[in-house]
Amino acid sequence: MRFITLLFLFISLSKSAQDYNISLVNNIPINTFNSNSDFGVSDVWGYTDEIGIEYAIVGYRYGTFIYDVSSNIDTPILVADIVGPSDGDYYYHRDYKTYGDYLYIVNEMNGDDVGLQVVDLGPLPDSDPIQLSTYTGFEQSHNLWVDQDLGYAFIENRYPDNVQIVDVNNPSLPDYIGTLGGNQGYNCHDIFTRNNIAYISEGYSNQFGIYDISDINNIILLAQIPVAGYAHNVWLNDAGTHLITTEETAGITVKIWDITDLNNINLVSEYLGENGLAHNVHVKNDQLFISHYTTGIKVVDIYNPERPVEVAAYDTYSNNDQGGFYGCWGAYPFAQNDYIYASDMQYGLFVLEYNRINAGWSDGYIYDDSENTISNLAFKSLLNDKTYYSDSNGYYNFGFSEGNHQFEFIVNDTMDTLNINFYPNQEVTQNIYISSDNIANGDVNQDGIINVLDVVQIINIILGSSSPSQAEYDLADYNSDGQVNVLDIVSLVNIILE
């Protein structure tokens, strides 16, 4: 197995998380039930009924709340309170998965009704959910996973029954069928499966195990990925070519592994938010949705797995962005109406709206008036307050959320702004010219005004009747696609007409 260390040309120096590209729909303060230590809210999941109503499922100190969050977006409706064990766990761990119209609940607490709670959600929206008999093949569990194709629930348990496997094809009557036992899945913390392969986060064993589960009675170890931190959770990208892992350890990154060859697994990129402590990751349409404790939820585009880009964020925890196990526990991105549900241990349930934003990448050189490159220039985004740098040669190269974005910079003790276009799922070379007059893109003759004279300049460049300098050529390339052509003329004319 080959490991690589990624050196980032651009680093973020922002110390506080900013909200951008995600909007708040509602905040439900279920934290009012919290303990004296201000814990009680745990994980979150979702469900969509047969007529399209969306429900958020969230753990609180004494059990599980189920909210209708789409019938009236201004006032979520509590449709069920599933009481569960609530003793003996400082953090009140609960975890959820659905299979068809059935909800399965595990927890780490003592008290009445230990085991796998089963709830029939099918009566919704006309009637209340029905709690069925609890499966008692185990007592406490930290996490579970339900394979939607196999109809099997994989339940984190204790040695030697490290991962208990339960058949839920008859959803109301879970039935024990097997286990990952002994050394397989030892110290299991979380489970993910797809296409008869199980990816086990093996906690204090400091490794992620990959297993062939096509024969539940003969489970085979395929590969292991050793890590420095606590092997916490995993998810696959859409193509199944890359595995994303979290380690819930201060200063240790969310990692993206190329697993196309299980005999030669490679680390290809990493990500970490401002607080330096990530919790869980889920993947939808090749974007990571990370519950990132005190910095809230982060959305990271992995269209290019080797160049992940943060494209959206919402900070659910307003106290600070320091380390520690506070803030956003869970993030559920699979609702059918662009909602994200986020559970914050101290601030309750958040219903958020996210309309997909793609990543784009830009690179090039930064020049001054004399067309000399500007080395080590710091420029800060006005969208998310992150600061980026050119290198010692004046070269910059980084990814950002799509769109035309403004950045602040300081040259010769003067602050000014520049704009950079980021095109979805594209990398575009765009040289940047910074002058005392702050020449705008499109101002080819650099007279401080964008008008028909600049259009004439572009026409002359296209016809070959002028020999532009590199600066003039780049200013003429208004749409920043690396070419000067009629598209730049059209764009510039539209600007002039506005």
JSON list of C-alpha atoms in Angstrom, two decimals, residues 61-265:
[
{"chain": "A", "resi": 61, "resn": "ARG", "atom": "CA", "xyz": [-32.20, 12.73, 25.74]},
{"chain": "A", "resi": 62, "resn": "TYR", "atom": "CA", "xyz": [-35.15, 10.42, 26.37]},
{"chain": "A", "resi": 63, "resn": "GLY", "atom": "CA", "xyz": [-35.69, 8.85, 22.97]},
{"chain": "A", "resi": 64, "resn": "THR", "atom": "CA", "xyz": [-36.49, 9.75, 19.39]},
{"chain": "A", "resi": 65, "resn": "PHE", "atom": "CA", "xyz": [-38.53, 12.58, 17.88]},
{"chain": "A", "resi": 66, "resn": "ILE", "atom": "CA", "xyz": [-40.01, 12.30, 14.39]},
{"chain": "A", "resi": 67, "resn": "TYR", "atom": "CA", "xyz": [-40.96, 15.62, 12.74]},
{"chain": "A", "resi": 68, "resn": "ASP", "atom": "CA", "xyz": [-42.92, 16.39, 9.59]},
{"chain": "A", "resi": 69, "resn": "VAL", "atom": "CA", "xyz": [-40.69, 19.15, 8.23]},
{"chain": "A", "resi": 70, "resn": "SER", "atom": "CA", "xyz": [-42.27, 19.80, 4.82]},
{"chain": "A", "resi": 71, "resn": "SER", "atom": "CA", "xyz": [-46.06, 20.12, 5.26]},
{"chain": "A", "resi": 72, "resn": "ASN", "atom": "CA", "xyz": [-45.57, 23.48, 6.98]},
{"chain": "A", "resi": 73, "resn": "ILE", "atom": "CA", "xyz": [-42.01, 24.67, 6.59]},
{"chain": "A", "resi": 74, "resn": "ASP", "atom": "CA", "xyz": [-42.53, 27.44, 9.14]},
{"chain": "A", "resi": 75, "resn": "THR", "atom": "CA", "xyz": [-43.80, 25.10, 11.85]},
{"chain": "A", "resi": 76, "resn": "PRO", "atom": "CA", "xyz": [-42.46, 21.51, 11.85]},
{"chain": "A", "resi": 77, "resn": "ILE", "atom": "CA", "xyz": [-44.99, 19.04, 13.24]},
{"chain": "A", "resi": 78, "resn": "LEU", "atom": "CA", "xyz": [-43.99, 16.49, 15.88]},
{"chain": "A", "resi": 79, "resn": "VAL", "atom": "CA", "xyz": [-45.64, 13.24, 14.74]},
{"chain": "A", "resi": 80, "resn": "ALA", "atom": "CA", "xyz": [-44.02, 10.74, 17.12]},
{"chain": "A", "resi": 81, "resn": "ASP", "atom": "CA", "xyz": [-42.01, 10.48, 20.33]},
{"chain": "A", "resi": 82, "resn": "ILE", "atom": "CA", "xyz": [-40.41, 7.04, 20.62]},
{"chain": "A", "resi": 83, "resn": "VAL", "atom": "CA", "xyz": [-39.20, 6.73, 24.20]},
{"chain": "A", "resi": 84, "resn": "GLY", "atom": "CA", "xyz": [-36.07, 4.65, 24.73]},
{"chain": "A", "resi": 85, "resn": "PRO", "atom": "CA", "xyz": [-33.39, 3.86, 27.30]},
{"chain": "A", "resi": 86, "resn": "SER", "atom": "CA", "xyz": [-31.70, 6.97, 28.68]},
{"chain": "A", "resi": 87, "resn": "ASP", "atom": "CA", "xyz": [-29.38, 5.97, 31.51]},
{"chain": "A", "resi": 88, "resn": "GLY", "atom": "CA", "xyz": [-25.64, 5.46, 31.73]},
{"chain": "A", "resi": 89, "resn": "ASP", "atom": "CA", "xyz": [-24.40, 7.41, 28.69]},
{"chain": "A", "resi": 90, "resn": "TYR", "atom": "CA", "xyz": [-22.99, 10.93, 29.09]},
{"chain": "A", "resi": 91, "resn": "TYR", "atom": "CA", "xyz": [-23.57, 11.73, 25.38]},
{"chain": "A", "resi": 92, "resn": "TYR", "atom": "CA", "xyz": [-26.88, 9.82, 24.89]},
{"chain": "A", "resi": 93, "resn": "HIS", "atom": "CA", "xyz": [-25.81, 7.96, 21.74]},
{"chain": "A", "resi": 94, "resn": "ARG", "atom": "CA", "xyz": [-28.59, 6.89, 19.38]},
{"chain": "A", "resi": 95, "resn": "ASP", "atom": "CA", "xyz": [-28.38, 5.83, 15.75]},
{"chain": "A", "resi": 96, "resn": "TYR", "atom": "CA", "xyz": [-30.99, 5.34, 13.01]},
{"chain": "A", "resi": 97, "resn": "LYS", "atom": "CA", "xyz": [-31.56, 3.66, 9.68]},
{"chain": "A", "resi": 98, "resn": "THR", "atom": "CA", "xyz": [-34.68, 2.98, 7.63]},
{"chain": "A", "resi": 99, "resn": "TYR", "atom": "CA", "xyz": [-35.64, 0.05, 5.42]},
{"chain": "A", "resi": 100, "resn": "GLY", "atom": "CA", "xyz": [-38.73, 0.67, 3.34]},
{"chain": "A", "resi": 101, "resn": "ASP", "atom": "CA", "xyz": [-41.35, 2.03, 5.74]},
{"chain": "A", "resi": 102, "resn": "TYR", "atom": "CA", "xyz": [-39.56, 0.77, 8.84]},
{"chain": "A", "resi": 103, "resn": "LEU", "atom": "CA", "xyz": [-37.29, 2.66, 11.22]},
{"chain": "A", "resi": 104, "resn": "TYR", "atom": "CA", "xyz": [-34.62, 0.87, 13.26]},
{"chain": "A", "resi": 105, "resn": "ILE", "atom": "CA", "xyz": [-33.12, 2.46, 16.37]},
{"chain": "A", "resi": 106, "resn": "VAL", "atom": "CA", "xyz": [-30.08, 1.48, 18.45]},
{"chain": "A", "resi": 107, "resn": "ASN", "atom": "CA", "xyz": [-28.58, 3.20, 21.49]},
{"chain": "A", "resi": 108, "resn": "GLU", "atom": "CA", "xyz": [-25.84, 2.80, 24.07]},
{"chain": "A", "resi": 109, "resn": "MET", "atom": "CA", "xyz": [-27.96, 3.28, 27.19]},
{"chain": "A", "resi": 110, "resn": "ASN", "atom": "CA", "xyz": [-29.49, 1.27, 29.99]},
{"chain": "A", "resi": 111, "resn": "GLY", "atom": "CA", "xyz": [-33.14, 1.26, 30.97]},
{"chain": "A", "resi": 112, "resn": "ASP", "atom": "CA", "xyz": [-36.39, -0.03, 29.58]},
{"chain": "A", "resi": 113, "resn": "ASP", "atom": "CA", "xyz": [-36.64, -1.37, 26.01]},
{"chain": "A", "resi": 114, "resn": "VAL", "atom": "CA", "xyz": [-32.97, -2.07, 25.23]},
{"chain": "A", "resi": 115, "resn": "GLY", "atom": "CA", "xyz": [-32.13, -3.67, 21.89]},
{"chain": "A", "resi": 116, "resn": "LEU", "atom": "CA", "xyz": [-33.20, -2.81, 18.34]},
{"chain": "A", "resi": 117, "resn": "GLN", "atom": "CA", "xyz": [-36.35, -0.71, 18.44]},
{"chain": "A", "resi": 118, "resn": "VAL", "atom": "CA", "xyz": [-38.60, -1.20, 15.41]},
{"chain": "A", "resi": 119, "resn": "VAL", "atom": "CA", "xyz": [-41.08, 1.45, 14.24]},
{"chain": "A", "resi": 120, "resn": "ASP", "atom": "CA", "xyz": [-43.56, 1.09, 11.38]},
{"chain": "A", "resi": 121, "resn": "LEU", "atom": "CA", "xyz": [-43.71, 4.47, 9.59]},
{"chain": "A", "resi": 122, "resn": "GLY", "atom": "CA", "xyz": [-46.17, 3.19, 6.97]},
{"chain": "A", "resi": 123, "resn": "PRO", "atom": "CA", "xyz": [-49.30, 4.71, 8.58]},
{"chain": "A", "resi": 124, "resn": "LEU", "atom": "CA", "xyz": [-47.94, 8.21, 7.93]},
{"chain": "A", "resi": 125, "resn": "PRO", "atom": "CA", "xyz": [-49.27, 10.74, 7.09]},
{"chain": "A", "resi": 126, "resn": "ASP", "atom": "CA", "xyz": [-52.83, 9.70, 8.00]},
{"chain": "A", "resi": 127, "resn": "SER", "atom": "CA", "xyz": [-52.00, 7.94, 11.26]},
{"chain": "A", "resi": 128, "resn": "ASP", "atom": "CA", "xyz": [-49.22, 7.86, 13.82]},
{"chain": "A", "resi": 129, "resn": "PRO", "atom": "CA", "xyz": [-46.20, 5.56, 13.44]},
{"chain": "A", "resi": 130, "resn": "ILE", "atom": "CA", "xyz": [-46.53, 2.25, 15.29]},
{"chain": "A", "resi": 131, "resn": "GLN", "atom": "CA", "xyz": [-43.80, 0.97, 17.59]},
{"chain": "A", "resi": 132, "resn": "LEU", "atom": "CA", "xyz": [-43.46, -2.80, 17.23]},
{"chain": "A", "resi": 133, "resn": "SER", "atom": "CA", "xyz": [-41.73, -5.40, 19.36]},
{"chain": "A", "resi": 134, "resn": "THR", "atom": "CA", "xyz": [-38.08, -4.67, 20.09]},
{"chain": "A", "resi": 135, "resn": "TYR", "atom": "CA", "xyz": [-35.48, -7.16, 18.85]},
{"chain": "A", "resi": 136, "resn": "THR", "atom": "CA", "xyz": [-33.45, -8.25, 21.88]},
{"chain": "A", "resi": 137, "resn": "GLY", "atom": "CA", "xyz": [-30.57, -10.19, 20.31]},
{"chain": "A", "resi": 138, "resn": "PHE", "atom": "CA", "xyz": [-28.25, -7.58, 21.84]},
{"chain": "A", "resi": 139, "resn": "GLU", "atom": "CA", "xyz": [-28.65, -4.74, 24.34]},
{"chain": "A", "resi": 140, "resn": "GLN", "atom": "CA", "xyz": [-26.49, -1.69, 23.55]},
{"chain": "A", "resi": 141, "resn": "SER", "atom": "CA", "xyz": [-25.12, -0.63, 20.18]},
{"chain": "A", "resi": 142, "resn": "HIS", "atom": "CA", "xyz": [-23.38, 2.48, 18.93]},
{"chain": "A", "resi": 143, "resn": "ASN", "atom": "CA", "xyz": [-24.30, 2.24, 15.23]},
{"chain": "A", "resi": 144, "resn": "LEU", "atom": "CA", "xyz": [-26.16, 0.21, 12.67]},
{"chain": "A", "resi": 145, "resn": "TRP", "atom": "CA", "xyz": [-26.37, -0.03, 8.90]},
{"chain": "A", "resi": 146, "resn": "VAL", "atom": "CA", "xyz": [-29.10, -1.53, 6.69]},
{"chain": "A", "resi": 147, "resn": "ASP", "atom": "CA", "xyz": [-28.12, -2.89, 3.28]},
{"chain": "A", "resi": 148, "resn": "GLN", "atom": "CA", "xyz": [-31.06, -1.92, 1.07]},
{"chain": "A", "resi": 149, "resn": "ASP", "atom": "CA", "xyz": [-30.34, -4.66, -1.51]},
{"chain": "A", "resi": 150, "resn": "LEU", "atom": "CA", "xyz": [-29.72, -7.56, 0.84]},
{"chain": "A", "resi": 151, "resn": "GLY", "atom": "CA", "xyz": [-32.28, -6.59, 3.45]},
{"chain": "A", "resi": 152, "resn": "TYR", "atom": "CA", "xyz": [-29.73, -7.14, 6.21]},
{"chain": "A", "resi": 153, "resn": "ALA", "atom": "CA", "xyz": [-29.04, -4.94, 9.22]},
{"chain": "A", "resi": 154, "resn": "PHE", "atom": "CA", "xyz": [-25.41, -4.81, 10.38]},
{"chain": "A", "resi": 155, "resn": "ILE", "atom": "CA", "xyz": [-25.30, -3.85, 14.05]},
{"chain": "A", "resi": 156, "resn": "GLU", "atom": "CA", "xyz": [-22.20, -2.77, 15.97]},
{"chain": "A", "resi": 157, "resn": "ASN", "atom": "CA", "xyz": [-21.93, -5.04, 18.98]},
{"chain": "A", "resi": 158, "resn": "ARG", "atom": "CA", "xyz": [-19.32, -6.39, 21.40]},
{"chain": "A", "resi": 159, "resn": "TYR", "atom": "CA", "xyz": [-16.57, -8.99, 21.06]},
{"chain": "A", "resi": 160, "resn": "PRO", "atom": "CA", "xyz": [-16.81, -11.76, 20.03]},
{"chain": "A", "resi": 161, "resn": "ASP", "atom": "CA", "xyz": [-20.04, -10.81, 18.17]},
{"chain": "A", "resi": 162, "resn": "ASN", "atom": "CA", "xyz": [-18.36, -7.68, 16.74]},
{"chain": "A", "resi": 163, "resn": "VAL", "atom": "CA", "xyz": [-20.99, -6.99, 14.08]},
{"chain": "A", "resi": 164, "resn": "GLN", "atom": "CA", "xyz": [-24.30, -8.77, 14.46]},
{"chain": "A", "resi": 165, "resn": "ILE", "atom": "CA", "xyz": [-26.10, -9.42, 11.16]},
{"chain": "A", "resi": 166, "resn": "VAL", "atom": "CA", "xyz": [-29.89, -9.45, 11.26]},
{"chain": "A", "resi": 167, "resn": "ASP", "atom": "CA", "xyz": [-32.28, -10.27, 8.41]},
{"chain": "A", "resi": 168, "resn": "VAL", "atom": "CA", "xyz": [-34.97, -7.57, 8.07]},
{"chain": "A", "resi": 169, "resn": "ASN", "atom": "CA", "xyz": [-36.57, -8.80, 4.85]},
{"chain": "A", "resi": 170, "resn": "ASN", "atom": "CA", "xyz": [-39.56, -9.34, 7.09]},
{"chain": "A", "resi": 171, "resn": "PRO", "atom": "CA", "xyz": [-39.15, -5.81, 8.47]},
{"chain": "A", "resi": 172, "resn": "SER", "atom": "CA", "xyz": [-41.32, -6.20, 11.56]},
{"chain": "A", "resi": 173, "resn": "LEU", "atom": "CA", "xyz": [-39.54, -9.37, 12.72]},
{"chain": "A", "resi": 174, "resn": "PRO", "atom": "CA", "xyz": [-35.72, -9.00, 12.61]},
{"chain": "A", "resi": 175, "resn": "ASP", "atom": "CA", "xyz": [-33.99, -12.38, 12.63]},
{"chain": "A", "resi": 176, "resn": "TYR", "atom": "CA", "xyz": [-30.38, -13.14, 13.57]},
{"chain": "A", "resi": 177, "resn": "ILE", "atom": "CA", "xyz": [-28.45, -14.76, 10.70]},
{"chain": "A", "resi": 178, "resn": "GLY", "atom": "CA", "xyz": [-24.73, -14.29, 11.38]},
{"chain": "A", "resi": 179, "resn": "THR", "atom": "CA", "xyz": [-21.83, -12.26, 12.64]},
{"chain": "A", "resi": 180, "resn": "LEU", "atom": "CA", "xyz": [-18.47, -10.73, 11.91]},
{"chain": "A", "resi": 181, "resn": "GLY", "atom": "CA", "xyz": [-16.74, -12.25, 14.88]},
{"chain": "A", "resi": 182, "resn": "GLY", "atom": "CA", "xyz": [-13.34, -12.91, 16.38]},
{"chain": "A", "resi": 183, "resn": "ASN", "atom": "CA", "xyz": [-10.73, -10.82, 14.59]},
{"chain": "A", "resi": 184, "resn": "GLN", "atom": "CA", "xyz": [-13.14, -9.74, 11.84]},
{"chain": "A", "resi": 185, "resn": "GLY", "atom": "CA", "xyz": [-14.52, -6.30, 12.57]},
{"chain": "A", "resi": 186, "resn": "TYR", "atom": "CA", "xyz": [-12.83, -6.25, 15.96]},
{"chain": "A", "resi": 187, "resn": "ASN", "atom": "CA", "xyz": [-13.40, -2.93, 17.79]},
{"chain": "A", "resi": 188, "resn": "CYS", "atom": "CA", "xyz": [-16.10, -2.07, 15.23]},
{"chain": "A", "resi": 189, "resn": "HIS", "atom": "CA", "xyz": [-17.46, 1.44, 15.47]},
{"chain": "A", "resi": 190, "resn": "ASP", "atom": "CA", "xyz": [-19.44, 1.78, 12.22]},
{"chain": "A", "resi": 191, "resn": "ILE", "atom": "CA", "xyz": [-20.44, -0.19, 9.11]},
{"chain": "A", "resi": 192, "resn": "PHE", "atom": "CA", "xyz": [-21.12, 0.60, 5.45]},
{"chain": "A", "resi": 193, "resn": "THR", "atom": "CA", "xyz": [-21.95, -1.97, 2.75]},
{"chain": "A", "resi": 194, "resn": "ARG", "atom": "CA", "xyz": [-22.46, -1.97, -0.99]},
{"chain": "A", "resi": 195, "resn": "ASN", "atom": "CA", "xyz": [-22.42, -4.70, -3.64]},
{"chain": "A", "resi": 196, "resn": "ASN", "atom": "CA", "xyz": [-21.67, -7.49, -1.16]},
{"chain": "A", "resi": 197, "resn": "ILE", "atom": "CA", "xyz": [-18.68, -5.67, 0.30]},
{"chain": "A", "resi": 198, "resn": "ALA", "atom": "CA", "xyz": [-18.59, -4.45, 3.91]},
{"chain": "A", "resi": 199, "resn": "TYR", "atom": "CA", "xyz": [-16.41, -1.52, 4.97]},
{"chain": "A", "resi": 200, "resn": "ILE", "atom": "CA", "xyz": [-15.90, -1.66, 8.73]},
{"chain": "A", "resi": 201, "resn": "SER", "atom": "CA", "xyz": [-14.55, 1.23, 10.80]},
{"chain": "A", "resi": 202, "resn": "GLU", "atom": "CA", "xyz": [-12.56, -0.69, 13.39]},
{"chain": "A", "resi": 203, "resn": "GLY", "atom": "CA", "xyz": [-12.17, 2.03, 16.01]},
{"chain": "A", "resi": 204, "resn": "TYR", "atom": "CA", "xyz": [-9.30, 1.50, 18.40]},
{"chain": "A", "resi": 205, "resn": "SER", "atom": "CA", "xyz": [-7.79, -1.10, 16.06]},
{"chain": "A", "resi": 206, "resn": "ASN", "atom": "CA", "xyz": [-6.80, 1.98, 14.04]},
{"chain": "A", "resi": 207, "resn": "GLN", "atom": "CA", "xyz": [-7.82, 0.48, 10.74]},
{"chain": "A", "resi": 208, "resn": "PHE", "atom": "CA", "xyz": [-10.64, 0.16, 8.24]},
{"chain": "A", "resi": 209, "resn": "GLY", "atom": "CA", "xyz": [-11.41, -3.41, 7.20]},
{"chain": "A", "resi": 210, "resn": "ILE", "atom": "CA", "xyz": [-12.88, -4.39, 3.82]},
{"chain": "A", "resi": 211, "resn": "TYR", "atom": "CA", "xyz": [-14.75, -7.73, 3.70]},
{"chain": "A", "resi": 212, "resn": "ASP", "atom": "CA", "xyz": [-16.47, -9.90, 1.10]},
{"chain": "A", "resi": 213, "resn": "ILE", "atom": "CA", "xyz": [-19.93, -10.64, 2.54]},
{"chain": "A", "resi": 214, "resn": "SER", "atom": "CA", "xyz": [-21.41, -12.43, -0.47]},
{"chain": "A", "resi": 215, "resn": "ASP", "atom": "CA", "xyz": [-21.60, -15.52, 1.76]},
{"chain": "A", "resi": 216, "resn": "ILE", "atom": "CA", "xyz": [-22.65, -14.46, 5.26]},
{"chain": "A", "resi": 217, "resn": "ASN", "atom": "CA", "xyz": [-21.44, -17.83, 6.58]},
{"chain": "A", "resi": 218, "resn": "ASN", "atom": "CA", "xyz": [-17.99, -17.39, 5.05]},
{"chain": "A", "resi": 219, "resn": "ILE", "atom": "CA", "xyz": [-16.99, -13.73, 5.31]},
{"chain": "A", "resi": 220, "resn": "ILE", "atom": "CA", "xyz": [-13.55, -13.03, 3.79]},
{"chain": "A", "resi": 221, "resn": "LEU", "atom": "CA", "xyz": [-11.13, -10.22, 4.62]},
{"chain": "A", "resi": 222, "resn": "LEU", "atom": "CA", "xyz": [-10.11, -8.44, 1.39]},
{"chain": "A", "resi": 223, "resn": "ALA", "atom": "CA", "xyz": [-7.99, -5.52, 2.61]},
{"chain": "A", "resi": 224, "resn": "GLN", "atom": "CA", "xyz": [-7.15, -3.30, 5.56]},
{"chain": "A", "resi": 225, "resn": "ILE", "atom": "CA", "xyz": [-6.32, 0.40, 5.67]},
{"chain": "A", "resi": 226, "resn": "PRO", "atom": "CA", "xyz": [-4.26, 1.35, 8.74]},
{"chain": "A", "resi": 227, "resn": "VAL", "atom": "CA", "xyz": [-4.66, 4.89, 10.08]},
{"chain": "A", "resi": 228, "resn": "ALA", "atom": "CA", "xyz": [-3.20, 6.98, 12.87]},
{"chain": "A", "resi": 229, "resn": "GLY", "atom": "CA", "xyz": [-6.50, 7.99, 14.46]},
{"chain": "A", "resi": 230, "resn": "TYR", "atom": "CA", "xyz": [-9.66, 6.29, 15.68]},
{"chain": "A", "resi": 231, "resn": "ALA", "atom": "CA", "xyz": [-11.28, 4.56, 12.68]},
{"chain": "A", "resi": 232, "resn": "HIS", "atom": "CA", "xyz": [-14.69, 6.20, 12.94]},
{"chain": "A", "resi": 233, "resn": "ASN", "atom": "CA", "xyz": [-16.84, 5.98, 9.81]},
{"chain": "A", "resi": 234, "resn": "VAL", "atom": "CA", "xyz": [-16.69, 5.33, 6.06]},
{"chain": "A", "resi": 235, "resn": "TRP", "atom": "CA", "xyz": [-18.70, 5.97, 2.90]},
{"chain": "A", "resi": 236, "resn": "LEU", "atom": "CA", "xyz": [-18.14, 5.24, -0.81]},
{"chain": "A", "resi": 237, "resn": "ASN", "atom": "CA", "xyz": [-18.26, 7.71, -3.66]},
{"chain": "A", "resi": 238, "resn": "ASP", "atom": "CA", "xyz": [-20.95, 7.09, -6.27]},
{"chain": "A", "resi": 239, "resn": "ALA", "atom": "CA", "xyz": [-18.72, 5.07, -8.60]},
{"chain": "A", "resi": 240, "resn": "GLY", "atom": "CA", "xyz": [-17.36, 2.93, -5.77]},
{"chain": "A", "resi": 241, "resn": "THR", "atom": "CA", "xyz": [-13.80, 3.80, -6.75]},
{"chain": "A", "resi": 242, "resn": "HIS", "atom": "CA", "xyz": [-12.97, 5.87, -3.67]},
{"chain": "A", "resi": 243, "resn": "LEU", "atom": "CA", "xyz": [-13.53, 5.33, 0.02]},
{"chain": "A", "resi": 244, "resn": "ILE", "atom": "CA", "xyz": [-13.97, 8.34, 2.30]},
{"chain": "A", "resi": 245, "resn": "THR", "atom": "CA", "xyz": [-12.99, 7.87, 5.95]},
{"chain": "A", "resi": 246, "resn": "THR", "atom": "CA", "xyz": [-13.18, 9.85, 9.18]},
{"chain": "A", "resi": 247, "resn": "GLU", "atom": "CA", "xyz": [-11.12, 9.32, 12.33]},
{"chain": "A", "resi": 248, "resn": "GLU", "atom": "CA", "xyz": [-12.76, 11.63, 14.92]},
{"chain": "A", "resi": 249, "resn": "THR", "atom": "CA", "xyz": [-9.35, 12.61, 16.25]},
{"chain": "A", "resi": 250, "resn": "ALA", "atom": "CA", "xyz": [-8.12, 16.17, 16.75]},
{"chain": "A", "resi": 251, "resn": "GLY", "atom": "CA", "xyz": [-5.96, 17.35, 13.86]},
{"chain": "A", "resi": 252, "resn": "ILE", "atom": "CA", "xyz": [-6.57, 14.25, 11.72]},
{"chain": "A", "resi": 253, "resn": "THR", "atom": "CA", "xyz": [-8.14, 14.74, 8.32]},
{"chain": "A", "resi": 254, "resn": "VAL", "atom": "CA", "xyz": [-11.07, 13.29, 6.43]},
{"chain": "A", "resi": 255, "resn": "LYS", "atom": "CA", "xyz": [-9.32, 11.06, 3.89]},
{"chain": "A", "resi": 256, "resn": "ILE", "atom": "CA", "xyz": [-10.14, 9.98, 0.35]},
{"chain": "A", "resi": 257, "resn": "TRP", "atom": "CA", "xyz": [-8.66, 6.64, -0.75]},
{"chain": "A", "resi": 258, "resn": "ASP", "atom": "CA", "xyz": [-8.42, 5.18, -4.24]},
{"chain": "A", "resi": 259, "resn": "ILE", "atom": "CA", "xyz": [-9.61, 1.57, -3.77]},
{"chain": "A", "resi": 260, "resn": "THR", "atom": "CA", "xyz": [-9.84, 0.52, -7.41]},
{"chain": "A", "resi": 261, "resn": "ASP", "atom": "CA", "xyz": [-7.07, -2.00, -6.65]},
{"chain": "A", "resi": 262, "resn": "LEU", "atom": "CA", "xyz": [-7.53, -3.47, -3.19]},
{"chain": "A", "resi": 263, "resn": "ASN", "atom": "CA", "xyz": [-3.94, -4.71, -3.32]},
{"chain": "A", "resi": 264, "resn": "ASN", "atom": "CA", "xyz": [-2.67, -1.17, -3.84]},
{"chain": "A", "resi": 265, "resn": "ILE", "atom": "CA", "xyz": [-4.90, 1.28, -1.95]}
]
